[in-house]
Amino acid sequence: MNLSLPDQNMHSSNEGCIEDDKSDVMLPCFRRNMYDEPLASYSSGSIISQLLRKTIQSKRALDESHFYLSSSTAADSGQEDQSSVSSKDSTVEAGSPSGHVSMGTSPDGEHPVTDHLQAKRARVENIIRVMAGSPNSKQHGDSERSDTEARDTREAREAYRENKRKQRLPQHQEHSVGGPASRRPGSSNSEKCNAKDEECHKLKEQLHSMQRLLRQLQEKFLQVYNQDDPEHDDRDETEITAEHDSMAESAESRYISTEDDFERKNSRVTAECKDRMKVVDYLVHHRESQNLQEILKQELSRAVNECVDRVFKKVPSAGLDLSPQPCMCSSPEMQMSVGADRKSQQASSTQEQPQSEEAAVKPHSLEYYESSEAQSPQDQTEALSLVVRKPAVTPLSSVTPTVKRPYPVHQTPFQFNYSTPLHDSQILEHLLKYGPHSNFGGLPCMPPSMDRTSPDSVDLPWDTIAMRSKVTSGHLGHHPRPSALGAVAVDNLCLPHVKIECGELQSMAERNPYMSLNIQEGLTPNHLKKAKLMFFYTRYPSSNVLKTFFPDVKFNRCITSQLIKWFSNFREFYYIQMEKFARQAIVDGIREVKDITVSRDSELFRALNMHYNKANDFHVPDRFLEVAEITLHEFYNAISATKDSDPSWKKAIYKVICKLDSDVPEEFKTSSYL
DNA sequence: ACGTGTCCTG
DNA sequence: CAGGACACGT
């Protein structure tokens, strides 16, 4: 009788709410580029960039003061005339710089400088000599001066390698020529007192410059240590860091102290020479570190490339425009040189001038990632600094997919990928420690089932990285989410291949709720959960719809009927609840249908939500509440009209309700949505 | 005959 | 939820 009224209500509200549903359905997580955010979390990037800035500043300061320190700054500026390098001496090894302490002052022995000051100067120059072996000199001096220094080397093949050590010698000698020579005029035409003051002043400034140098050197060392982190265990790292901190601290204190405190400062400087000697020893092993770096780079590159190829071969729907790629092993930079990672990498660039071999690789790597990025090739530096750099703080919990949100959004495997900007850094960290073929069980972000599978299990995280990197690199609007067509295509075409080629992968995906990206032989609990969530939108899905929204399921008669059965069971529960609450309303004496409402606080809703959304991690669309309310009204009216005496009285209600289905959001089409 | 849905049972 | 029985429409 009054069935028509709810019917009209239904229609009007139906039309109005479909759009609401749409907007309600499009949850922010799918739009927000969470992978754009991690930049902020790379605090280390800012640290490095600060260091870089400081280095540039100190370099500028060096240029200003190299009048007094031309010998020691020659390596840094790379501008000094090599004619001043008059060394015919044998190569001075790192461990024996002390034998030349007096050399710097001997040419000036005639001029009226006191022994006291000479001793000071000797100490100062000793320090400078030690500092001449800094990595800084390596950066600028290697390529430019290999010719000049090669003459000292019998074996031309090792000229490059020798450079690092030899630079100490020329600078040492050059210092004795350049520094004191500049002082000579003053000493010849002035009185003792004036000369003394002048000498004092120069020494002061020398010391000042030295302090700057030292700071610069320390920054360089910090960078070097950061690069070589993986090969040192944590203890060493902290030890070194502490050492560096103490050095930096003392340098800072010296820097701000008054310039008159010669004695004290000099003593401190010499005391620190011991510390620096440790660092020099470290530099001896730096060569090996670089070899390791190269190996790591190549290994990383190879692993990532393999996985990228595999993914794009096996999942054509995610293929984008990236065809199977040739060997990219020669460009280790490319693998992680995209998107946010790349930006932070750029910020942490430790090299002012790209080395030649790296520069040769860069354009190559950019080709693969469609230079839609607004970064010039210069912005890309070697992968090492990125790969090795350790994020100081990694707020893992903020992006863990298992985190419950107040109104949790759809959680898909893809979302899992996109919304975990830190995972890759952790993976990299792990990889650098244990190598690319180790398992990831130790990673907190990795599901536990991954650490006991075959070595191929590494592929999935790598796939994750690859996919995310690709998306991040400028295909933001190109989510590899299978469309309706893609779902069918995957179902009909790709699945067999996937199944044959990576059964192992599939079996792992079955075990791993997060990795159900691949095709399932049967329905998993995740599919059930997904179906329940879909019930919030559609109570009577057609088998076609089911096939569309379960693209990762290999459909057959049995599976289809099972899915249909699921929804039948859902309906059964739903209608039972409706009848129950409708009768309860009648018992409670509710007279008007309008007095029956269904809100999120309603007990009816809680019962339904408990059944279909037990984890309560899904924001039930408002439309479902309306449909529930309409259904309740139908039952109420039917029961009130004693229609329940008819054995098939519910069928009329079913007929009404089946028209209230709304479209399931596109997000559910992602393979194994959850 | 087949697909689909409901009802009942465990 | 699954299984089975049953009804209904094509």
XYZ file of C-alpha atoms (C1' of nucleotides) in Angstrom:
694
model
C 0.000 0.000 0.000
C 2.462 2.578 1.045
C 5.078 0.799 -0.864
C 4.973 3.495 -3.472
C 6.115 6.155 -1.150
C 9.414 4.577 -0.265
C 9.753 3.734 -3.857
C 9.711 7.343 -4.801
C 11.961 8.211 -2.024
C 14.254 5.586 -3.175
C 14.441 6.930 -6.654
C 14.973 10.483 -5.707
C 17.573 9.631 -3.208
C 19.118 7.205 -5.554
C 19.795 9.747 -8.205
C 21.085 12.224 -5.773
C 23.363 9.883 -4.064
C 25.105 8.224 -6.858
C 27.208 11.257 -7.306
C 27.726 11.427 -3.629
C 28.934 7.945 -3.810
C 31.336 8.805 -6.505
C 32.880 11.557 -4.578
C 32.733 9.566 -1.488
C 34.392 6.727 -3.147
C 37.267 8.604 -4.562
C 39.247 8.602 -1.466
C 42.128 10.934 -1.100
C 44.747 8.321 -0.950
C 44.366 7.527 -4.574
C 44.891 11.035 -5.618
C 47.511 12.186 -3.293
C 50.972 11.615 -4.507
C 52.365 10.226 -1.414
C 55.546 9.485 -3.137
C 56.102 13.168 -3.520
C 56.297 13.660 0.146
C 59.248 11.625 1.208
C 61.504 14.413 0.195
C 60.762 16.119 3.384
C 61.622 13.074 5.318
C 65.081 12.864 3.935
C 66.560 15.027 6.530
C 69.919 13.702 5.628
C 69.526 15.328 2.311
C 69.375 18.693 3.890
C 72.325 17.848 6.022
C 74.324 16.914 3.030
C 73.276 19.974 1.169
C 74.270 22.021 4.133
C 77.600 20.391 4.097
C 77.868 21.109 0.471
C 77.048 24.693 1.031
C 79.576 24.916 3.768
C 82.117 23.331 1.581
C 81.537 25.879 -1.090
C 81.805 28.633 1.416
C 84.977 27.341 2.838
C 86.275 26.909 -0.638
C 85.610 30.525 -1.285
C 87.406 31.361 1.875
C 90.268 29.277 0.685
C 90.506 31.154 -2.528
C 90.759 34.339 -0.587
C 93.449 33.087 1.656
C 95.477 30.957 -0.635
C 97.960 33.713 -0.875
C 99.296 32.394 2.344
C 98.483 28.832 1.716
C 98.971 28.499 -1.940
C 100.672 25.205 -1.543
C 98.018 23.527 0.448
C 95.108 24.986 -1.370
C 96.519 24.195 -4.730
C 94.932 20.829 -4.636
C 91.605 22.241 -3.703
C 91.334 25.031 -6.132
C 92.916 23.216 -8.947
C 94.075 26.525 -10.333
C 97.622 26.659 -9.185
C 100.354 26.669 -11.690
C 102.000 23.340 -11.614
C 105.321 24.845 -12.478
C 105.660 25.559 -8.843
C 105.699 21.889 -8.200
C 109.355 21.282 -8.225
C 109.385 18.026 -6.498
C 111.908 15.480 -7.559
C 111.658 13.729 -4.296
C 110.399 10.284 -3.958
C 106.824 9.776 -3.184
C 105.956 10.504 0.358
C 103.811 7.835 1.794
C 100.899 8.658 3.939
C 102.474 7.384 7.057
C 105.660 9.401 6.909
C 104.928 13.039 6.619
C 106.825 13.933 9.708
C 110.158 13.603 8.035
C 109.588 16.844 6.223
C 108.484 18.973 9.055
C 111.368 21.312 8.902
C 111.446 21.612 5.175
C 108.893 24.359 5.018
C 110.874 26.814 7.042
C 114.368 26.099 5.955
C 114.432 28.406 2.949
C 113.613 31.287 5.194
C 116.167 30.520 7.767
C 118.009 33.742 7.062
C 115.317 36.229 7.764
C 114.843 37.519 11.293
C 112.213 35.247 12.597
C 112.529 33.827 15.999
C 112.898 30.141 16.586
C 109.716 30.253 18.467
C 107.744 31.386 15.536
C 109.564 29.045 13.299
C 108.575 26.176 15.419
C 105.008 27.320 15.306
C 105.140 27.642 11.615
C 106.587 24.209 11.362
C 103.714 22.802 13.275
C 101.264 24.661 11.170
C 102.810 23.476 7.994
C 102.892 19.996 9.239
C 99.190 20.164 9.692
C 98.769 21.573 6.267
C 100.814 18.797 4.852
C 98.604 16.230 6.443
C 95.583 17.940 5.143
C 96.937 17.912 1.647
C 95.880 14.305 1.388
C 92.237 15.042 1.800
C 89.659 13.612 -0.565
C 89.040 17.106 -1.632
C 92.317 17.186 -3.407
C 91.477 13.962 -5.054
C 88.397 15.381 -6.603
C 89.995 18.254 -8.301
C 93.459 17.168 -8.850
C 93.286 13.745 -10.327
C 92.372 14.331 -13.880
C 93.905 17.703 -14.283
C 97.311 16.965 -13.004
C 97.877 13.446 -13.999
C 100.263 14.568 -16.682
C 102.370 16.664 -14.427
C 102.693 14.065 -11.837
C 103.061 11.175 -14.147
C 106.638 12.085 -14.671
C 107.326 11.088 -11.138
C 105.808 7.752 -11.672
C 107.693 4.998 -13.346
C 104.644 3.026 -14.137
C 102.310 5.082 -16.178
C 99.484 2.682 -15.618
C 99.399 3.515 -11.973
C 99.632 7.208 -12.468
C 96.046 7.695 -11.583
C 96.313 5.647 -8.501
C 99.476 7.318 -7.428
C 98.049 10.755 -7.686
C 96.401 10.697 -4.404
C 99.535 10.000 -2.559
C 101.813 12.166 -4.623
C 99.827 15.277 -4.233
C 101.109 15.544 -0.774
C 104.639 15.853 -1.864
C 104.363 18.599 -4.456
C 102.270 20.638 -2.144
C 104.670 20.148 0.609
C 107.500 21.387 -1.489
C 105.461 24.030 -3.092
C 104.628 25.331 0.268
C 108.224 25.868 1.120
C 108.575 27.831 -2.058
C 105.357 29.741 -2.196
C 104.484 30.580 1.348
C 107.760 31.866 2.685
C 108.627 33.436 -0.625
C 105.718 35.731 -0.227
C 107.012 36.808 3.065
C 110.491 37.576 1.919
C 110.015 41.120 0.770
C 108.668 42.058 4.126
C 111.565 40.603 5.937
C 114.201 42.312 3.883
C 113.013 45.905 4.103
C 111.695 46.131 7.617
C 112.954 46.305 11.111
C 112.945 43.307 13.369
C 109.929 44.457 15.207
C 107.935 45.066 12.112
C 108.989 41.806 10.640
C 108.020 40.071 13.758
C 104.597 41.637 13.822
C 104.120 40.900 10.217
C 105.170 37.359 10.671
C 102.859 37.097 13.584
C 100.029 38.460 11.562
C 100.676 36.131 8.722
C 100.868 33.215 10.990
C 97.593 34.195 12.430
C 96.034 34.311 9.072
C 97.649 31.092 8.146
C 96.138 29.525 11.136
C 92.837 31.013 10.287
C 92.937 29.619 6.831
C 94.021 26.352 8.200
C 91.046 26.226 10.399
C 88.861 26.713 7.421
C 90.732 24.061 5.622
C 90.302 21.736 8.474
C 86.632 22.299 8.565
C 86.395 21.681 4.911
C 88.403 18.570 5.288
C 86.168 17.337 8.010
C 83.158 17.862 5.880
C 84.753 15.918 3.136
C 85.535 13.143 5.506
C 82.015 13.065 6.671
C 80.885 12.656 3.139
C 83.391 9.953 2.532
C 82.278 8.090 5.572
C 78.710 8.411 4.546
C 79.551 6.914 1.241
C 81.328 4.017 2.768
C 78.841 3.320 5.443
C 77.748 -0.079 4.234
C 81.091 -1.678 4.534
C 81.548 -0.571 8.053
C 79.505 -2.011 10.747
C 77.465 0.217 12.924
C 79.989 0.358 15.632
C 82.643 1.671 13.343
C 80.310 4.153 11.926
C 79.307 5.593 15.211
C 82.862 5.582 16.310
C 83.947 7.495 13.298
C 81.053 9.829 13.534
C 81.876 10.529 17.105
C 85.429 11.132 16.135
C 84.359 13.486 13.475
C 82.021 15.250 15.812
C 84.725 15.839 18.262
C 86.912 17.134 15.524
C 84.250 19.400 14.227
C 83.522 20.598 17.674
C 87.085 21.482 18.373
C 87.403 23.088 15.018
C 84.367 25.142 15.740
C 85.629 26.247 19.072
C 88.918 27.164 17.589
C 87.218 29.017 14.875
C 85.415 31.302 17.189
C 88.201 31.721 19.646
C 90.310 34.830 19.674
C 93.095 34.943 17.229
C 95.642 35.905 19.837
C 95.600 32.530 21.420
C 98.351 31.168 19.334
C 99.849 28.761 21.737
C 96.677 27.170 22.788
C 95.289 26.875 19.366
C 98.410 25.460 17.917
C 98.686 22.875 20.572
C 95.176 21.832 19.924
C 95.781 21.708 16.255
C 98.743 19.472 16.665
C 96.832 17.314 19.034
C 94.281 16.786 16.401
C 96.836 15.690 13.949
C 96.721 12.351 15.645
C 93.050 12.105 14.972
C 93.556 13.077 11.449
C 96.162 10.443 11.019
C 93.501 7.899 11.634
C 91.561 9.425 8.838
C 94.571 9.337 6.598
C 94.932 5.688 7.323
C 91.387 5.299 6.363
C 92.054 6.956 3.080
C 94.570 4.291 2.265
C 91.715 1.857 2.216
C 89.500 4.181 0.354
C 90.565 2.625 -2.879
C 89.075 -0.663 -1.870
C 85.945 1.089 -0.826
C 85.557 2.501 -4.255
C 85.909 -0.896 -5.772
C 83.193 -2.122 -3.506
C 81.099 0.795 -4.470
C 81.392 -0.079 -8.089
C 80.463 -3.651 -7.400
C 77.489 -2.599 -5.377
C 76.351 -0.227 -8.033
C 76.527 -2.823 -10.708
C 74.829 -5.402 -8.596
C 72.035 -3.049 -7.747
C 71.591 -2.058 -11.293
C 71.521 -5.592 -12.532
C 68.982 -6.779 -10.003
C 66.646 -3.894 -10.582
C 66.881 -4.187 -14.299
C 66.089 -7.831 -14.257
C 63.057 -7.301 -12.154
C 61.819 -4.427 -14.211
C 62.109 -6.523 -17.300
C 60.341 -9.405 -15.714
C 57.489 -7.329 -14.451
C 56.842 -5.617 -17.686
C 57.029 -8.839 -19.582
C 54.618 -10.616 -17.350
C 52.124 -7.879 -16.717
C 51.462 -6.203 -20.018
C 48.641 -4.206 -18.531
C 51.232 -2.415 -16.509
C 53.509 -2.136 -19.433
C 53.002 1.553 -20.076
C 55.244 2.520 -22.883
C 58.248 0.792 -21.559
C 59.148 -2.094 -23.715
C 61.545 -4.715 -22.473
C 64.753 -2.921 -22.083
C 68.226 -3.664 -23.154
C 70.900 -4.215 -20.664
C 71.203 -1.165 -18.548
C 73.867 -2.454 -16.326
C 76.173 0.226 -17.496
C 74.103 2.890 -15.894
C 73.770 2.202 -12.250
C 72.505 5.674 -11.724
C 69.267 5.109 -13.490
C 67.764 2.684 -11.134
C 67.180 5.078 -8.334
C 67.735 8.329 -10.008
C 64.132 9.181 -10.450
C 61.545 11.176 -8.662
C 61.871 12.060 -5.077
C 64.815 9.866 -4.567
C 66.572 11.645 -7.236
C 65.848 15.005 -5.812
C 67.251 14.101 -2.509
C 70.146 12.592 -4.260
C 70.752 15.799 -6.001
C 70.555 17.655 -2.766
C 73.160 15.410 -1.319
C 75.541 15.642 -4.161
C 78.983 15.594 -2.785
C 80.808 16.407 -5.940
C 81.012 19.877 -7.251
C 82.233 18.668 -10.557
C 81.004 15.481 -12.089
C 83.676 13.065 -12.951
C 84.126 12.293 -16.552
C 83.032 8.705 -16.508
C 79.907 9.538 -14.627
C 79.089 12.324 -16.980
C 79.302 9.872 -19.812
C 76.702 7.684 -18.241
C 74.203 10.277 -17.225
C 72.592 11.116 -20.516
C 72.200 7.472 -21.140
C 70.276 6.933 -17.999
C 68.047 9.839 -18.666
C 66.934 8.386 -21.923
C 65.174 5.585 -20.199
C 63.167 7.815 -18.026
C 61.862 10.275 -20.504
C 63.380 13.473 -19.466
C 60.068 14.946 -18.519
C 61.574 15.776 -15.249
C 62.545 19.318 -14.731
C 66.034 18.369 -13.839
C 69.027 19.052 -15.878
C 71.532 16.303 -16.386
C 73.821 18.142 -14.091
C 71.434 17.614 -11.310
C 72.034 13.966 -11.429
C 75.052 12.873 -9.599
C 76.449 9.500 -9.058
C 74.163 6.927 -7.648
C 76.432 6.156 -4.827
C 75.619 9.100 -2.718
C 71.988 8.293 -3.036
C 72.258 4.630 -2.546
C 74.424 4.760 0.443
C 73.001 7.729 2.128
C 71.041 6.759 5.099
C 67.937 8.687 5.958
C 68.548 10.063 9.354
C 64.976 9.629 10.355
C 62.638 7.246 8.651
C 59.139 7.632 10.000
C 58.234 4.185 8.981
C 55.080 3.994 10.948
C 53.577 6.900 9.134
C 53.452 5.006 5.900
C 53.086 1.442 6.887
C 50.118 0.076 5.043
C 48.801 -1.640 8.075
C 48.316 1.591 9.870
C 44.718 2.149 10.695
C 43.306 5.441 9.689
C 40.356 7.124 11.283
C 38.474 6.633 8.064
C 40.676 4.203 6.365
C 40.834 4.253 2.675
C 41.114 1.556 0.143
C 44.278 -0.295 0.535
C 45.553 -1.919 -2.540
C 48.825 -3.464 -3.393
C 49.537 -0.511 -5.560
C 48.709 1.827 -2.854
C 51.011 -0.114 -0.708
C 53.650 0.544 -3.209
C 53.005 4.176 -3.726
C 52.515 5.152 -0.191
C 55.718 3.768 1.144
C 58.381 6.188 0.155
C 60.704 4.923 2.786
C 60.632 1.339 1.934
C 62.979 1.674 -0.912
C 65.553 3.350 1.197
C 65.225 0.612 3.713
C 65.450 -1.965 1.035
C 68.517 -0.284 -0.277
C 70.008 -0.168 3.114
C 69.328 -3.777 3.552
C 70.694 -4.568 0.171
C 73.867 -2.708 0.795
C 74.363 -4.618 3.953
C 73.453 -8.065 2.812
C 73.528 -7.944 -0.940
C 70.798 -8.185 -3.528
C 70.239 -11.884 -3.124
C 69.614 -11.856 0.525
C 66.142 -12.117 1.865
C 64.223 -9.223 3.222
C 62.926 -10.863 6.283
C 64.797 -8.481 8.443
C 63.019 -5.526 7.066
C 60.192 -4.476 9.270
C 58.151 -3.354 6.313
C 58.324 -6.677 4.588
C 55.762 -9.318 5.279
C 57.194 -12.194 7.209
C 56.370 -14.754 4.607
C 58.879 -13.292 2.291
C 61.944 -14.348 4.066
C 61.588 -18.045 3.655
C 60.835 -18.254 0.014
C 63.204 -18.873 -2.775
C 65.663 -16.233 -3.867
C 63.074 -15.087 -6.344
C 61.150 -13.694 -3.495
C 63.388 -10.729 -3.739
C 61.753 -9.954 -6.991
C 58.640 -8.619 -5.461
C 60.130 -5.845 -3.456
C 62.276 -5.088 -6.407
C 59.243 -4.974 -8.566
C 57.772 -2.647 -6.119
C 60.719 -0.397 -6.380
C 60.717 -0.553 -10.090
C 57.080 0.224 -10.420
C 57.183 3.020 -8.004
C 60.237 4.471 -9.551
C 58.620 4.389 -12.901
C 55.501 6.039 -11.697
C 57.404 8.580 -9.785
C 59.455 9.478 -12.747
C 56.708 11.363 -14.408
C 53.842 9.025 -15.104
C 51.790 10.197 -12.233
C 48.626 10.190 -14.238
C 49.454 6.811 -15.598
C 48.652 4.479 -12.829
C 49.096 0.965 -13.971
C 45.784 0.031 -12.578
C 44.086 -2.399 -14.845
C 41.088 -0.899 -16.488
C 38.004 -2.897 -17.211
C 39.515 -3.862 -20.474
C 42.790 -4.550 -18.850
C 41.177 -6.781 -16.335
C 39.617 -8.903 -19.019
C 42.818 -8.927 -20.922
C 44.699 -10.069 -17.919
C 42.136 -12.670 -17.267
C 42.027 -14.087 -20.737
C 45.481 -13.568 -22.046
C 48.086 -12.938 -19.506
C 47.143 -15.201 -16.729
C 48.257 -18.462 -18.253
C 51.633 -17.011 -19.040
C 51.995 -15.631 -15.633
C 50.985 -18.865 -14.135
C 53.412 -20.867 -16.139
C 56.288 -18.506 -15.890
C 56.163 -17.628 -12.286
C 54.276 -20.204 -10.423
C 56.586 -19.578 -7.593
C 55.678 -15.976 -7.592
C 52.052 -16.894 -7.554
C 52.391 -19.319 -4.748
C 54.103 -16.680 -2.792
C 51.401 -14.210 -3.637
C 48.893 -16.654 -2.323
C 50.712 -16.862 0.918
C 51.232 -13.185 1.095
C 48.200 -11.012 1.523
C 50.099 -7.966 0.370
C 51.396 -9.525 -2.752
C 48.234 -10.826 -4.301
C 49.105 -8.945 -7.392
C 49.235 -12.126 -9.350
C 46.607 -14.466 -10.525
C 44.878 -16.663 -8.067
C 43.705 -20.152 -8.802
C 41.094 -19.941 -6.124
C 39.479 -17.330 -3.985
C 41.403 -16.143 -1.026
C 40.252 -14.581 2.200
C 41.263 -11.298 0.717
C 38.854 -11.860 -2.101
C 36.179 -12.553 0.393
C 36.949 -9.381 2.187
C 36.911 -7.496 -1.019
C 33.601 -9.024 -1.960
C 32.174 -7.970 1.342
C 33.289 -4.439 0.777
C 31.806 -4.535 -2.670
C 28.542 -5.511 -1.081
C 28.353 -2.014 0.312
C 27.845 -0.918 -3.248
C 26.129 -3.772 -4.980
C 23.882 -6.415 -3.508
C 23.227 -8.153 -6.746
C 26.374 -8.128 -8.810
C 26.269 -9.881 -12.105
C 28.808 -12.494 -12.899
C 30.346 -10.128 -15.407
C 30.796 -7.523 -12.767
C 32.391 -10.069 -10.546
C 34.797 -11.046 -13.268
C 35.584 -7.446 -13.853
C 36.301 -6.701 -10.264
C 38.320 -9.786 -9.592
C 40.821 -9.597 -12.395
C 43.333 -11.602 -10.488
C 41.039 -14.574 -10.235
C 41.095 -17.307 -12.769
C 37.421 -17.698 -13.289
C 35.720 -20.951 -13.944
C 32.288 -22.253 -13.252
C 33.111 -23.187 -9.751
C 34.737 -19.910 -8.865
C 31.949 -17.925 -10.357
C 29.288 -19.762 -8.500
C 31.299 -19.491 -5.358
C 31.452 -15.748 -5.721
C 27.761 -15.635 -6.467
C 27.163 -17.755 -3.485
C 29.106 -15.357 -1.391
C 26.883 -12.499 -2.377
C 23.877 -14.649 -1.844
C 25.042 -15.312 1.638
C 25.704 -11.621 2.128
C 22.185 -10.839 1.071
C 20.837 -13.478 3.332
C 22.501 -11.974 6.324
C 21.512 -8.522 5.203
C 17.865 -9.364 4.836
C 17.772 -11.296 8.052
C 19.076 -8.259 9.844
C 16.550 -6.070 8.105
C 13.657 -8.229 9.034
C 14.922 -8.517 12.554
C 15.285 -4.783 13.057
C 12.026 -4.061 11.291
C 10.197 -6.338 13.632
C 12.064 -4.809 16.512
C 10.922 -1.374 15.433
C 7.358 -2.585 15.359
C 7.756 -4.100 18.769
C 9.249 -0.840 19.979
C 6.063 0.852 18.958
C 7.349 2.917 16.120
C 4.366 4.054 14.146
C 5.813 6.067 11.336
C 8.180 4.773 8.760
C 9.984 8.093 8.883
C 10.879 7.426 12.436
C 13.038 4.604 11.292
C 16.405 5.790 10.226
C 19.688 4.153 9.711
C 22.768 6.076 10.694
C 26.267 5.027 11.433
C 25.341 4.947 15.066
C 22.457 2.633 14.493
C 22.665 -0.803 15.849
C 21.602 -2.145 12.520
C 24.502 -0.476 10.845
C 26.885 -1.707 13.468
C 25.691 -5.224 12.923
C 26.075 -4.934 9.193
C 29.407 -3.221 9.437
C 30.609 -5.857 11.792
C 29.730 -8.455 9.262
C 31.021 -6.929 6.068
C 33.700 -4.683 7.423
C 34.878 -6.425 10.473
C 38.225 -4.703 10.592
C 36.410 -1.417 10.283
C 39.122 -0.227 7.978
C 36.754 0.797 5.254
C 34.664 3.876 5.102
C 31.198 2.647 4.282
C 29.582 4.839 1.669
C 26.605 6.872 2.702
C 24.640 5.328 -0.067
C 24.717 2.038 1.726
C 23.111 3.650 4.715
C 20.348 4.943 2.557
C 19.771 1.604 0.949
C 19.732 -0.013 4.329
C 17.202 2.476 5.504
C 15.026 1.892 2.480
C 15.242 -1.823 2.997
C 14.307 -1.445 6.585
C 11.367 0.650 5.606
C 10.276 -1.985 3.123
C 10.383 -4.660 5.724
C 8.647 -2.484 8.232
C 5.868 -1.661 5.844
C 5.479 -5.232 4.702
C 5.374 -6.553 8.197
C 3.089 -3.792 9.309
C 0.759 -4.746 6.491
C 1.002 -8.360 7.540
C 2.331 -9.280 4.219
C 4.706 -11.653 5.853
C 1.901 -14.128 5.886
C 2.598 -14.634 2.234
C 5.327 -17.225 1.837
C 6.984 -15.162 -0.819
C 6.409 -11.782 0.721
C 10.118 -10.994 0.693
C 10.390 -11.285 -2.999
C 8.730 -7.984 -3.565
C 11.279 -6.396 -1.306
C 14.100 -8.106 -3.094
C 12.819 -6.706 -6.284
C 13.016 -3.241 -4.920
C 16.376 -3.595 -3.334
C 18.014 -5.090 -6.355
C 17.428 -1.822 -8.143
C 19.358 0.130 -5.603
C 22.709 -1.158 -6.567
C 25.271 1.445 -7.322
C 28.463 1.151 -9.264
C 31.424 -0.275 -7.544
C 34.301 2.165 -7.524
C 37.004 1.677 -10.041
C 39.509 1.174 -7.313
C 38.051 -2.211 -6.689
C 39.168 -3.298 -10.083
C 42.741 -3.352 -9.052
C 43.858 -6.889 -8.838
C 43.155 -8.110 -5.404
C 42.008 -4.911 -3.930
C 42.851 -4.627 -0.330
C 20.133 -27.895 -19.618
C 21.937 -24.090 -17.544
C 22.392 -20.023 -14.719
C 20.734 -17.766 -10.876
C 18.676 -17.067 -6.519
C 16.541 -18.598 -2.144
C 16.046 -21.437 1.762
C 17.731 -24.600 4.989
C 21.259 -26.923 7.418
C 25.634 -27.621 9.556
C 30.362 -19.585 4.923
C 29.530 -23.957 2.185
C 26.615 -27.503 0.571
C 22.454 -29.130 -0.939
C 17.703 -28.883 -2.392
C 14.584 -26.398 -4.845
C 12.372 -22.904 -7.858
C 12.395 -19.976 -11.674
C 13.591 -17.968 -16.147
C 15.899 -18.475 -20.484
